[in-house]
């Protein structure tokens, strides 16, 4: 089924929870109310005609534009013609890319969540594949997935401070050494 | 009098030959039986995704080499296809042909690496040496066209870094002829070996539903009986014009979803890749393979998720562009990452030696799990 038709189906069931459909001409991405993510996901998974049994990708993102005085950014003159990505309040978000092996169609949706208190319902009960992906998004963006059975860091050390893929993350000068390491060093 | 036993915690890795890199398995054992095997990853985390946000699109390509470092060509391929889709540009026939040749040769090299290390895990040294002999020839071909043996940085957005060198077609042809004979020898030594079959048959079964639910892809998925290959079913590049079969586990290739089926699927894919390279080599049209775009490409504002078929499964790139020369987000959906997430689920109530066989059959590369 066409992604726009699927978005219309979701709209029919969830009404206002489907806020918009981004880039409908290229690769449509439905924007969903964050509280409704798990319900929409279950609907997409369990409705016979949709049957999205495969979560291809789950990725966090940050809509904050990169700092203009950041040394890695190109100069202001070069960027003069570039449009501003998002004029509204920057948020964190999660994008879900789905595929159905029985129906052979794909669908994408995303949800935005505030930067100071990012919460999104977990979809691990619907797709076990989400387990590690959600842990990664928690690790690197600090998004809390409510209902995740084992939400802890996956790539970074347990005692790491901060969430590096946020655009306002400041690189640390030193790594906080665990107590055991300090003791070993003193023993020498 | 009852005999008192207790569970034992066994640490496999982070540095252990059978973990294929720095992977830490926290294994709980009850005698010889594994009751739980919890993987700890992240030892190789190099902040690829963070770094990519500070680089221009062309500059990211060499970093994708280092994701799955056993199939760098395929990583390059996936990334440039994603950016080209974001920009809505296409590439000349000659460049696409060469891209597919290199990607399929790299698939062969990667599967050879799998067979070699897998047999090594099972305690057989000879196939490892045989596979590396043939892989060496592929690396020499890559060195001639790209200048590097492992990290090629050969694909460009809108083209390739360099054209084929003169006479390389003949060299690839003669390699393929020799290689096919070597593979028949390998079948006698390994594929139809009674000990190999006894070690692998029925071990680490992954049912079809579990494979899909955990997001497995590539040979892991096909061994469980799902007939899906991005190259055929969600085609990119010139794959629609090529003829090839997709090996699927089941009646023809072992039991459904066991370690032996995963081996046989990869073994059969090697033959298909040989055929694909031969098809692409015939009558390569002339053309300029150098990129026809500016060095600093500036894709329009938007987002795209593109997946391509790597030797280990689907590599997906989720790109968000804010209209500038640098991406706002690059997420890599690494096939090994998803394939590894099922490991704990299938490593329950099995022998320790079988756990090593299962880990070998997943064919992980820590470089793309940790990124």
Coordinates of C-alpha atoms in Angstrom, one line a residue:
Chain A
X1 CA 0.0 0.0 0.0
X2 CA 1.1 3.5 -0.7
X3 CA 2.6 5.4 2.3
X4 CA 0.1 8.3 1.9
X5 CA -2.8 5.9 1.9
X6 CA -1.5 4.3 5.1
X7 CA -1.1 7.8 6.6
X8 CA -4.8 8.4 5.7
X9 CA -5.7 5.2 7.5
X10 CA -3.9 6.2 10.6
X11 CA -5.5 9.6 10.4
X12 CA -8.9 7.9 10.2
X13 CA -8.3 5.9 13.4
X14 CA -6.2 8.3 15.5
X15 CA -7.5 11.6 14.2
X16 CA -5.6 14.5 15.6
X17 CA -2.8 12.3 16.9
X18 CA -1.4 12.4 13.4
X19 CA -0.1 16.0 13.3
X20 CA 1.2 16.2 9.7
X21 CA 2.8 14.3 6.8
X22 CA 6.3 15.6 6.0
X23 CA 7.7 15.6 2.4
X24 CA 4.6 13.8 0.9
X25 CA 6.1 13.9 -2.6
X26 CA 9.5 12.3 -1.9
X27 CA 9.4 9.9 1.1
X28 CA 6.3 10.6 3.2
X29 CA 7.0 10.7 7.0
X30 CA 4.0 10.9 9.3
X31 CA 4.4 13.0 12.4
X32 CA 2.7 11.5 15.4
X33 CA 1.8 12.8 18.9
X34 CA 4.5 11.3 21.1
X35 CA 2.1 9.9 23.7
X36 CA 0.4 7.9 20.9
X37 CA 3.5 6.3 19.5
X38 CA 3.0 2.8 21.0
X39 CA -0.7 2.7 20.1
X40 CA 0.0 3.8 16.5
X41 CA 2.8 1.2 16.3
X42 CA 0.5 -1.6 17.6
X43 CA -2.1 -0.5 15.1
X44 CA 0.4 -0.7 12.2
X45 CA 1.7 -4.0 13.4
X46 CA -1.6 -5.8 14.0
X47 CA -4.0 -4.5 11.4
X48 CA -4.2 -7.3 8.8
X49 CA -3.9 -5.1 5.7
X50 CA -0.8 -3.3 7.1
X51 CA 1.0 -6.0 9.0
X52 CA 4.2 -4.1 9.6
X53 CA 6.2 -7.0 11.1
X54 CA 9.7 -5.5 10.6
X55 CA 11.1 -2.5 12.3
X56 CA 13.9 -1.6 9.9
X57 CA 15.3 1.3 11.8
X58 CA 14.7 3.4 14.9
X59 CA 16.8 6.5 15.2
X60 CA 16.8 9.5 17.5
X61 CA 17.5 12.9 16.1
X62 CA 17.9 16.5 17.3
X63 CA 16.3 19.4 15.3
X64 CA 18.5 22.1 16.9
X65 CA 20.6 23.7 14.1
X66 CA 24.3 23.3 14.7
X67 CA 26.0 26.4 16.2
X68 CA 27.0 28.9 13.7
X69 CA 30.3 29.7 15.3
X70 CA 31.1 26.0 15.5
X71 CA 34.5 25.6 13.8
X72 CA 33.3 22.7 11.8
X73 CA 30.4 24.6 10.2
X74 CA 31.0 26.3 6.9
X75 CA 31.4 30.1 6.9
X76 CA 28.4 32.3 7.2
X77 CA 28.8 33.6 3.6
X78 CA 28.7 30.0 2.3
X79 CA 25.6 29.3 4.2
X80 CA 23.8 32.5 3.3
X81 CA 21.6 30.7 0.7
X82 CA 20.8 27.8 2.9
X83 CA 17.3 27.7 4.4
X84 CA 17.0 27.4 8.1
X85 CA 16.1 23.8 9.0
X86 CA 13.5 24.4 11.7
X87 CA 12.3 27.9 12.7
X88 CA 10.3 26.5 15.7
X89 CA 11.6 25.5 19.1
X90 CA 14.2 22.7 18.6
X91 CA 13.2 19.3 19.9
X92 CA 14.5 15.8 20.1
X93 CA 12.7 13.2 18.1
X94 CA 12.6 9.5 17.1
X95 CA 12.0 8.2 13.6
X96 CA 10.6 4.8 12.9
X97 CA 11.0 3.0 9.6
X98 CA 8.8 0.0 9.0
X99 CA 8.4 -2.7 6.5
X100 CA 6.0 -5.5 6.0
X101 CA 7.2 -8.8 4.6
X102 CA 3.7 -10.1 3.8
X103 CA 2.4 -6.8 2.2
X104 CA 5.8 -5.6 0.8
X105 CA 5.2 -2.0 1.6
X106 CA 7.0 0.4 3.9
X107 CA 6.0 3.3 6.1
X108 CA 7.8 5.9 8.2
X109 CA 6.7 8.0 11.1
X110 CA 8.3 10.2 13.7
X111 CA 7.5 11.9 17.0
X112 CA 9.0 15.0 18.5
X113 CA 9.5 15.3 22.2
X114 CA 10.7 18.3 24.3
X115 CA 14.5 18.7 25.0
X116 CA 14.1 19.2 28.7
X117 CA 11.9 16.2 29.4
X118 CA 12.1 13.8 26.5
X119 CA 9.7 10.8 27.0
X120 CA 8.4 8.4 24.3
X121 CA 6.5 5.1 24.9
X122 CA 8.7 2.1 24.2
X123 CA 7.8 -0.2 21.2
X124 CA 9.8 -3.2 22.5
X125 CA 6.6 -5.1 23.2
X126 CA 5.6 -4.7 19.6
X127 CA 9.0 -5.3 17.9
X128 CA 11.8 -6.9 20.0
X129 CA 14.2 -5.4 17.5
X130 CA 13.5 -2.0 19.2
X131 CA 15.3 -3.1 22.4
X132 CA 18.8 -2.3 21.4
X133 CA 17.8 0.6 19.1
X134 CA 16.0 2.3 22.0
X135 CA 18.9 1.7 24.3
X136 CA 21.1 3.4 21.7
X137 CA 18.8 6.4 21.4
X138 CA 18.7 6.7 25.2
X139 CA 22.5 6.5 25.4
X140 CA 23.2 9.0 22.7
X141 CA 20.3 11.4 23.0
X142 CA 18.9 10.8 26.5
X143 CA 15.4 10.0 25.3
X144 CA 13.5 8.1 28.0
X145 CA 11.5 5.2 26.5
X146 CA 8.7 4.5 29.0
X147 CA 8.1 0.8 29.4
X148 CA 11.5 -0.4 28.1
X149 CA 12.4 -3.5 30.2
X150 CA 16.1 -2.7 30.4
X151 CA 16.9 0.9 29.6
X152 CA 20.6 1.5 30.1
X153 CA 23.5 2.7 28.1
X154 CA 24.7 0.4 25.3
X155 CA 27.6 2.0 23.5
X156 CA 29.1 4.3 26.1
X157 CA 30.4 3.3 29.5
X158 CA 27.8 3.2 32.3
X159 CA 29.3 6.2 34.1
X160 CA 29.5 8.5 31.1
X161 CA 28.0 12.0 31.7
X162 CA 25.8 13.5 29.0
X163 CA 24.3 12.4 25.7
X164 CA 26.8 13.1 22.9
X165 CA 24.5 13.3 19.8
X166 CA 22.6 16.2 21.2
X167 CA 23.6 19.3 19.3
X168 CA 24.4 21.3 22.4
X169 CA 26.6 18.5 23.9
X170 CA 29.9 19.9 25.1
X171 CA 32.8 17.5 24.7
X172 CA 34.4 16.6 28.0
X173 CA 37.9 17.6 29.0
X174 CA 38.5 14.4 30.9
X175 CA 36.8 11.1 31.5
X176 CA 35.6 10.5 35.1
X177 CA 37.6 7.5 36.3
X178 CA 35.8 4.9 38.3
X179 CA 36.8 4.3 41.9
X180 CA 38.4 1.0 41.2
X181 CA 40.8 2.5 38.6
X182 CA 41.8 5.3 40.9
X183 CA 42.6 2.7 43.6
X184 CA 44.7 0.7 41.2
X185 CA 46.6 3.8 40.2
X186 CA 47.3 4.7 43.9
X187 CA 48.6 1.2 44.5
X188 CA 51.3 1.8 42.0
Chain B
X1 CA 22.5 -37.2 49.4
X2 CA 21.8 -34.5 46.8
X3 CA 24.8 -33.1 45.0
X4 CA 25.0 -29.3 45.4
X5 CA 25.7 -27.3 42.2
X6 CA 25.8 -23.6 41.5
X7 CA 25.8 -21.5 38.4
X8 CA 29.1 -20.1 37.2
X9 CA 29.8 -16.8 35.5
X10 CA 32.1 -17.1 32.6
X11 CA 33.6 -14.1 30.9
X12 CA 34.2 -14.6 27.2
X13 CA 36.2 -11.6 25.9
X14 CA 36.5 -8.6 25.6
X15 CA 39.7 -10.1 24.1
X16 CA 39.1 -13.6 23.0
X17 CA 39.8 -15.1 19.5
X18 CA 36.3 -16.4 19.1
X19 CA 34.6 -13.1 19.8
X20 CA 35.9 -11.6 16.4
X21 CA 36.9 -8.3 17.9
X22 CA 36.4 -6.7 21.3
X23 CA 33.1 -8.2 22.3
X24 CA 32.4 -9.1 25.9
X25 CA 30.0 -12.0 26.6
X26 CA 28.8 -12.4 30.2
X27 CA 27.9 -16.1 30.1
X28 CA 26.1 -17.9 32.9
X29 CA 26.7 -21.6 32.9
X30 CA 25.1 -24.5 34.6
X31 CA 27.7 -27.2 34.2
X32 CA 28.3 -27.4 30.4
X33 CA 25.1 -25.7 29.6
X34 CA 24.8 -22.0 28.9
X35 CA 21.8 -20.5 30.7
X36 CA 22.3 -16.9 29.7
X37 CA 24.7 -15.0 27.4
X38 CA 24.6 -11.3 27.7
X39 CA 26.6 -9.3 25.1
X40 CA 28.3 -6.1 26.2
X41 CA 29.2 -3.9 23.2
X42 CA 30.7 -0.5 22.7
X43 CA 34.4 -1.2 23.1
X44 CA 35.0 0.0 19.6
X45 CA 32.7 3.1 19.7
X46 CA 34.4 5.8 17.6
X47 CA 31.5 8.4 17.5
X48 CA 31.0 7.9 13.8
X49 CA 27.5 9.5 13.8
X50 CA 28.7 12.5 15.8
X51 CA 31.7 13.0 13.6
X52 CA 29.7 12.7 10.4
X53 CA 27.7 15.8 11.5
X54 CA 30.9 17.9 11.2
X55 CA 32.0 16.6 7.8
X56 CA 30.8 17.3 4.3
X57 CA 29.0 14.5 2.5
X58 CA 32.0 13.5 0.4
X59 CA 34.2 13.6 3.5
X60 CA 32.1 11.0 5.3
X61 CA 32.8 8.3 2.7
X62 CA 36.2 7.2 4.1
X63 CA 34.6 7.0 7.6
X64 CA 32.0 4.5 6.2
X65 CA 34.9 2.3 5.2
X66 CA 35.5 1.8 8.9
X67 CA 32.0 0.6 9.8
X68 CA 32.1 -2.9 8.5
X69 CA 35.7 -3.0 7.6
X70 CA 35.4 -6.4 5.9
X71 CA 33.1 -5.0 3.3
X72 CA 34.1 -1.4 2.8
X73 CA 33.0 -1.2 -0.8
X74 CA 29.5 -2.2 0.2
X75 CA 29.4 0.5 2.9
X76 CA 30.6 3.1 0.4
X77 CA 27.9 1.9 -2.0
X78 CA 25.1 2.2 0.6
X79 CA 26.1 5.7 1.6
X80 CA 26.5 7.1 -1.9
X81 CA 23.1 5.6 -2.9
X82 CA 21.5 7.2 0.1
X83 CA 23.0 10.7 -0.7
X84 CA 22.2 10.3 -4.4
X85 CA 18.6 9.5 -3.5
X86 CA 18.5 12.6 -1.2
X87 CA 19.8 14.7 -4.0
X88 CA 17.8 13.0 -6.8
X89 CA 20.7 12.4 -9.1
X90 CA 21.7 9.3 -11.1
X91 CA 25.0 7.9 -12.2
X92 CA 26.3 6.8 -15.6
X93 CA 26.0 3.2 -16.6
X94 CA 29.7 2.5 -16.6
X95 CA 30.1 3.8 -13.0
X96 CA 27.2 1.7 -11.8
X97 CA 28.7 -1.4 -13.5
X98 CA 32.0 -0.9 -11.8
X99 CA 30.2 -0.2 -8.5
X100 CA 28.4 -3.6 -8.7
X101 CA 31.6 -5.4 -9.7
X102 CA 33.5 -4.1 -6.7
X103 CA 30.6 -4.6 -4.3
X104 CA 30.1 -8.2 -5.4
X105 CA 33.8 -9.0 -5.2
X106 CA 33.8 -7.5 -1.7
X107 CA 30.9 -9.7 -0.9
X108 CA 32.9 -12.7 -1.9
X109 CA 35.9 -11.5 0.1
X110 CA 33.7 -11.0 3.1
X111 CA 32.0 -14.4 2.9
X112 CA 35.5 -16.0 2.5
X113 CA 36.4 -14.3 5.7
X114 CA 33.3 -15.7 7.3
X115 CA 34.0 -19.2 6.2
X116 CA 37.6 -18.9 7.3
X117 CA 36.9 -17.6 10.8
X118 CA 33.8 -19.8 11.2
X119 CA 35.8 -22.9 10.5
X120 CA 38.5 -21.7 12.8
X121 CA 35.9 -21.3 15.6
X122 CA 34.9 -24.9 15.0
X123 CA 38.6 -26.0 15.3
X124 CA 39.5 -26.4 11.6
X125 CA 42.5 -24.4 10.5
X126 CA 42.8 -25.5 6.9
X127 CA 39.7 -23.8 5.4
X128 CA 40.9 -20.6 7.0
X129 CA 44.2 -20.7 5.1
X130 CA 42.4 -21.7 1.8
X131 CA 39.9 -18.9 2.1
X132 CA 42.6 -16.3 2.8
X133 CA 44.6 -17.4 -0.2
X134 CA 41.6 -16.5 -2.5
X135 CA 40.7 -13.4 -0.5
X136 CA 44.2 -12.2 -1.0
X137 CA 43.7 -12.1 -4.8
X138 CA 40.6 -10.0 -4.4
X139 CA 42.5 -7.6 -2.1
X140 CA 45.1 -7.3 -4.8
X141 CA 42.5 -6.4 -7.4
X142 CA 41.1 -3.8 -5.0
X143 CA 44.6 -2.4 -4.4
X144 CA 45.1 -2.0 -8.1
X145 CA 41.8 0.0 -8.6
X146 CA 41.6 2.0 -5.4
X147 CA 45.2 2.0 -4.0
X148 CA 44.2 0.3 -0.7
X149 CA 43.8 -3.2 0.5
X150 CA 41.2 -2.8 3.2
X151 CA 39.7 0.7 3.4
X152 CA 39.1 1.7 -0.2
X153 CA 37.4 5.1 -0.2
X154 CA 36.5 4.3 -3.8
X155 CA 32.9 5.4 -4.4
X156 CA 32.0 9.0 -4.8
X157 CA 28.6 10.8 -4.6
X158 CA 27.8 10.9 -8.3
X159 CA 30.5 8.5 -9.5
X160 CA 33.8 6.8 -8.6
X161 CA 37.2 7.9 -7.4
X162 CA 38.9 6.3 -10.4
X163 CA 38.2 4.3 -13.5
X164 CA 39.3 0.7 -13.9
X165 CA 43.0 0.2 -14.6
X166 CA 43.9 -1.2 -18.0
X167 CA 43.8 -5.0 -18.1
X168 CA 42.0 -5.4 -14.8
X169 CA 39.0 -7.1 -16.5
X170 CA 41.2 -10.0 -17.7
X171 CA 42.7 -10.3 -14.2
X172 CA 39.3 -10.5 -12.6
X173 CA 38.2 -13.1 -15.2
X174 CA 41.2 -15.3 -14.6
X175 CA 40.8 -14.9 -10.8
X176 CA 37.1 -16.0 -11.0
X177 CA 38.0 -19.1 -13.1
X178 CA 40.6 -20.2 -10.6
X179 CA 38.4 -19.3 -7.7
X180 CA 35.5 -21.5 -8.8
X181 CA 37.7 -24.5 -8.8
X182 CA 39.0 -23.7 -5.4
X183 CA 35.4 -23.4 -4.1
X184 CA 34.7 -27.0 -5.3
X185 CA 37.7 -28.1 -3.3
X186 CA 36.4 -26.3 -0.3
X187 CA 33.0 -28.0 -0.7
X188 CA 34.8 -31.4 -0.4
X189 CA 36.8 -30.2 2.6
X190 CA 34.2 -28.3 4.6
X191 CA 30.7 -28.1 3.2
X192 CA 30.1 -31.8 3.0
X193 CA 32.4 -32.7 5.9
X194 CA 30.6 -35.1 8.3
X195 CA 32.1 -33.4 11.4
X196 CA 31.1 -29.9 10.2
X197 CA 27.5 -31.1 9.6
X198 CA 27.4 -32.8 13.1
X199 CA 28.6 -29.6 14.7
X200 CA 26.2 -27.3 12.9
X201 CA 23.0 -29.2 12.1
X202 CA 20.1 -28.1 14.3
X203 CA 22.3 -25.8 16.4
X204 CA 21.1 -22.2 17.1
X205 CA 17.7 -22.5 15.4
X206 CA 16.0 -19.2 14.6
X207 CA 12.4 -19.6 13.6
X208 CA 11.1 -17.3 10.8
X209 CA 8.9 -15.2 13.2
X210 CA 11.8 -14.6 15.6
X211 CA 14.1 -13.6 12.7
X212 CA 11.6 -11.0 11.5
X213 CA 10.7 -9.8 15.0
X214 CA 14.3 -9.1 15.9
X215 CA 15.0 -7.4 12.6
X216 CA 17.5 -9.8 11.3
X217 CA 18.6 -9.3 7.7
X218 CA 20.8 -10.7 5.0
X219 CA 22.0 -14.4 5.2
X220 CA 20.7 -14.6 8.8
X221 CA 17.2 -13.8 7.6
X222 CA 17.3 -15.9 4.5
X223 CA 18.6 -18.9 6.4
X224 CA 15.4 -18.7 8.4
X225 CA 13.3 -19.0 5.3
X226 CA 12.4 -15.4 4.4
X227 CA 12.8 -14.9 0.7
X228 CA 14.0 -11.3 0.7
X229 CA 17.0 -9.6 -0.8
X230 CA 17.2 -5.8 -1.2
X231 CA 19.1 -6.2 -4.5
X232 CA 16.2 -8.0 -6.0
X233 CA 13.2 -6.8 -4.1
X234 CA 14.0 -3.2 -3.4
X235 CA 16.4 -2.7 -6.2
X236 CA 19.0 0.0 -6.5
X237 CA 21.8 0.6 -9.0
X238 CA 21.7 -1.8 -12.0
X239 CA 20.6 -4.9 -10.1
X240 CA 17.2 -5.0 -11.9
X241 CA 19.0 -5.7 -15.2
X242 CA 21.1 -8.6 -13.8
X243 CA 20.1 -12.2 -13.4
X244 CA 20.8 -13.9 -10.1
X245 CA 19.1 -16.2 -7.6
X246 CA 18.5 -15.5 -3.9
X247 CA 19.5 -18.6 -1.8
X248 CA 17.0 -19.2 0.9
X249 CA 17.3 -21.8 3.7
X250 CA 14.8 -24.6 3.7
X251 CA 14.5 -27.9 1.9
X252 CA 17.4 -27.2 -0.5
X253 CA 19.8 -25.5 1.9
X254 CA 19.8 -27.3 5.3
X255 CA 17.2 -27.2 8.0
X256 CA 15.4 -23.9 8.6
X257 CA 17.4 -21.3 10.5
X258 CA 20.2 -23.4 12.0
X259 CA 23.9 -22.7 11.8
X260 CA 24.4 -25.0 8.9
X261 CA 21.7 -23.2 6.9
X262 CA 23.4 -19.9 7.6
X263 CA 26.7 -21.3 6.3
X264 CA 25.0 -22.8 3.2
X265 CA 23.2 -19.6 2.3
X266 CA 26.5 -17.7 2.4
X267 CA 28.3 -20.4 0.4
X268 CA 25.6 -20.2 -2.3
X269 CA 25.7 -16.4 -2.3
X270 CA 29.4 -16.7 -3.3
X271 CA 28.4 -18.5 -6.5
X272 CA 25.8 -15.9 -7.3
X273 CA 28.3 -13.1 -6.8
X274 CA 30.7 -14.7 -9.2
X275 CA 28.0 -14.8 -11.8
X276 CA 27.0 -11.2 -11.1
X277 CA 30.6 -10.0 -11.6
X278 CA 30.9 -11.9 -14.9
X279 CA 27.6 -10.4 -16.1
X280 CA 28.8 -6.9 -15.3
X281 CA 32.2 -7.4 -16.9
X282 CA 30.8 -8.2 -20.3
X283 CA 30.6 -5.1 -22.5
X284 CA 31.1 -2.4 -20.0
X285 CA 30.0 0.8 -21.8
X286 CA 32.4 3.7 -22.1
X287 CA 31.8 6.8 -20.0
X288 CA 33.3 9.2 -17.5
X289 CA 33.0 7.6 -14.1
X290 CA 34.3 10.7 -12.2
X291 CA 31.7 12.4 -10.2
X292 CA 29.6 14.9 -12.1
X293 CA 28.7 16.9 -9.0
X294 CA 30.4 19.7 -7.1
X295 CA 32.8 18.5 -4.4
X296 CA 30.7 20.2 -1.7
X297 CA 27.2 18.8 -2.5
X298 CA 24.3 20.5 -0.8
X299 CA 21.2 18.2 -0.7
X300 CA 17.8 19.9 -0.3
X301 CA 16.2 19.9 3.1
X302 CA 14.7 16.6 3.8
X303 CA 15.2 13.1 5.2
X304 CA 15.6 9.7 3.7
X305 CA 16.1 6.2 4.8
X306 CA 17.9 4.0 2.2
X307 CA 18.9 0.4 2.7
X308 CA 21.2 -1.7 0.6
X309 CA 22.3 -5.3 0.8
X310 CA 25.6 -5.8 2.5
X311 CA 27.3 -9.2 3.0
X312 CA 26.0 -9.1 6.6
X313 CA 22.5 -7.9 5.8
X314 CA 20.8 -4.6 5.2
X315 CA 22.8 -1.5 5.9
X316 CA 20.5 1.4 6.3
X317 CA 21.4 5.1 6.2
X318 CA 19.0 7.5 7.8
X319 CA 20.0 11.0 6.5
X320 CA 18.6 14.3 7.6
X321 CA 19.7 17.3 5.6
X322 CA 19.2 20.9 6.7
X323 CA 20.2 22.2 3.3
X324 CA 23.8 22.9 4.2
X325 CA 26.9 21.1 3.1
X326 CA 26.9 18.9 6.2
X327 CA 24.3 16.5 7.2
X328 CA 22.2 17.2 10.3
X329 CA 22.0 13.5 11.2
X330 CA 23.5 10.3 9.9
X331 CA 22.2 7.2 11.5
X332 CA 23.6 3.9 10.4
X333 CA 21.4 0.9 10.8
X334 CA 24.1 -1.7 11.0
X335 CA 23.2 -5.3 10.1
X336 CA 25.5 -6.8 12.7
X337 CA 23.9 -4.7 15.4
X338 CA 20.5 -6.1 14.7
X339 CA 21.7 -9.6 14.0
X340 CA 23.6 -9.6 17.3
X341 CA 20.5 -8.5 19.3
X342 CA 19.0 -12.0 18.9
X343 CA 22.1 -13.7 20.2
X344 CA 21.0 -13.9 23.9
X345 CA 17.6 -15.2 22.9
X346 CA 19.0 -18.2 21.0
X347 CA 21.9 -18.9 23.4
X348 CA 19.8 -20.6 26.1
X349 CA 20.3 -24.2 27.3
X350 CA 23.0 -25.0 24.8
X351 CA 26.5 -26.2 25.1
X352 CA 29.4 -23.8 25.5
X353 CA 30.9 -25.1 22.3
X354 CA 27.6 -24.5 20.4
X355 CA 27.5 -21.0 21.6
X356 CA 30.8 -20.3 19.9
X357 CA 29.4 -21.9 16.7
X358 CA 26.3 -19.7 16.9
X359 CA 28.4 -16.6 17.4
X360 CA 30.5 -17.5 14.4
X361 CA 27.4 -18.1 12.3
X362 CA 26.1 -14.6 13.1
X363 CA 29.2 -13.3 11.4
X364 CA 29.5 -10.0 13.3
X365 CA 31.9 -7.2 12.7
X366 CA 32.3 -5.1 15.8
X367 CA 33.3 -2.0 13.8
X368 CA 29.7 -1.5 12.6
X369 CA 28.0 -2.7 15.9
X370 CA 29.9 -0.1 17.9
X371 CA 30.4 2.5 15.1

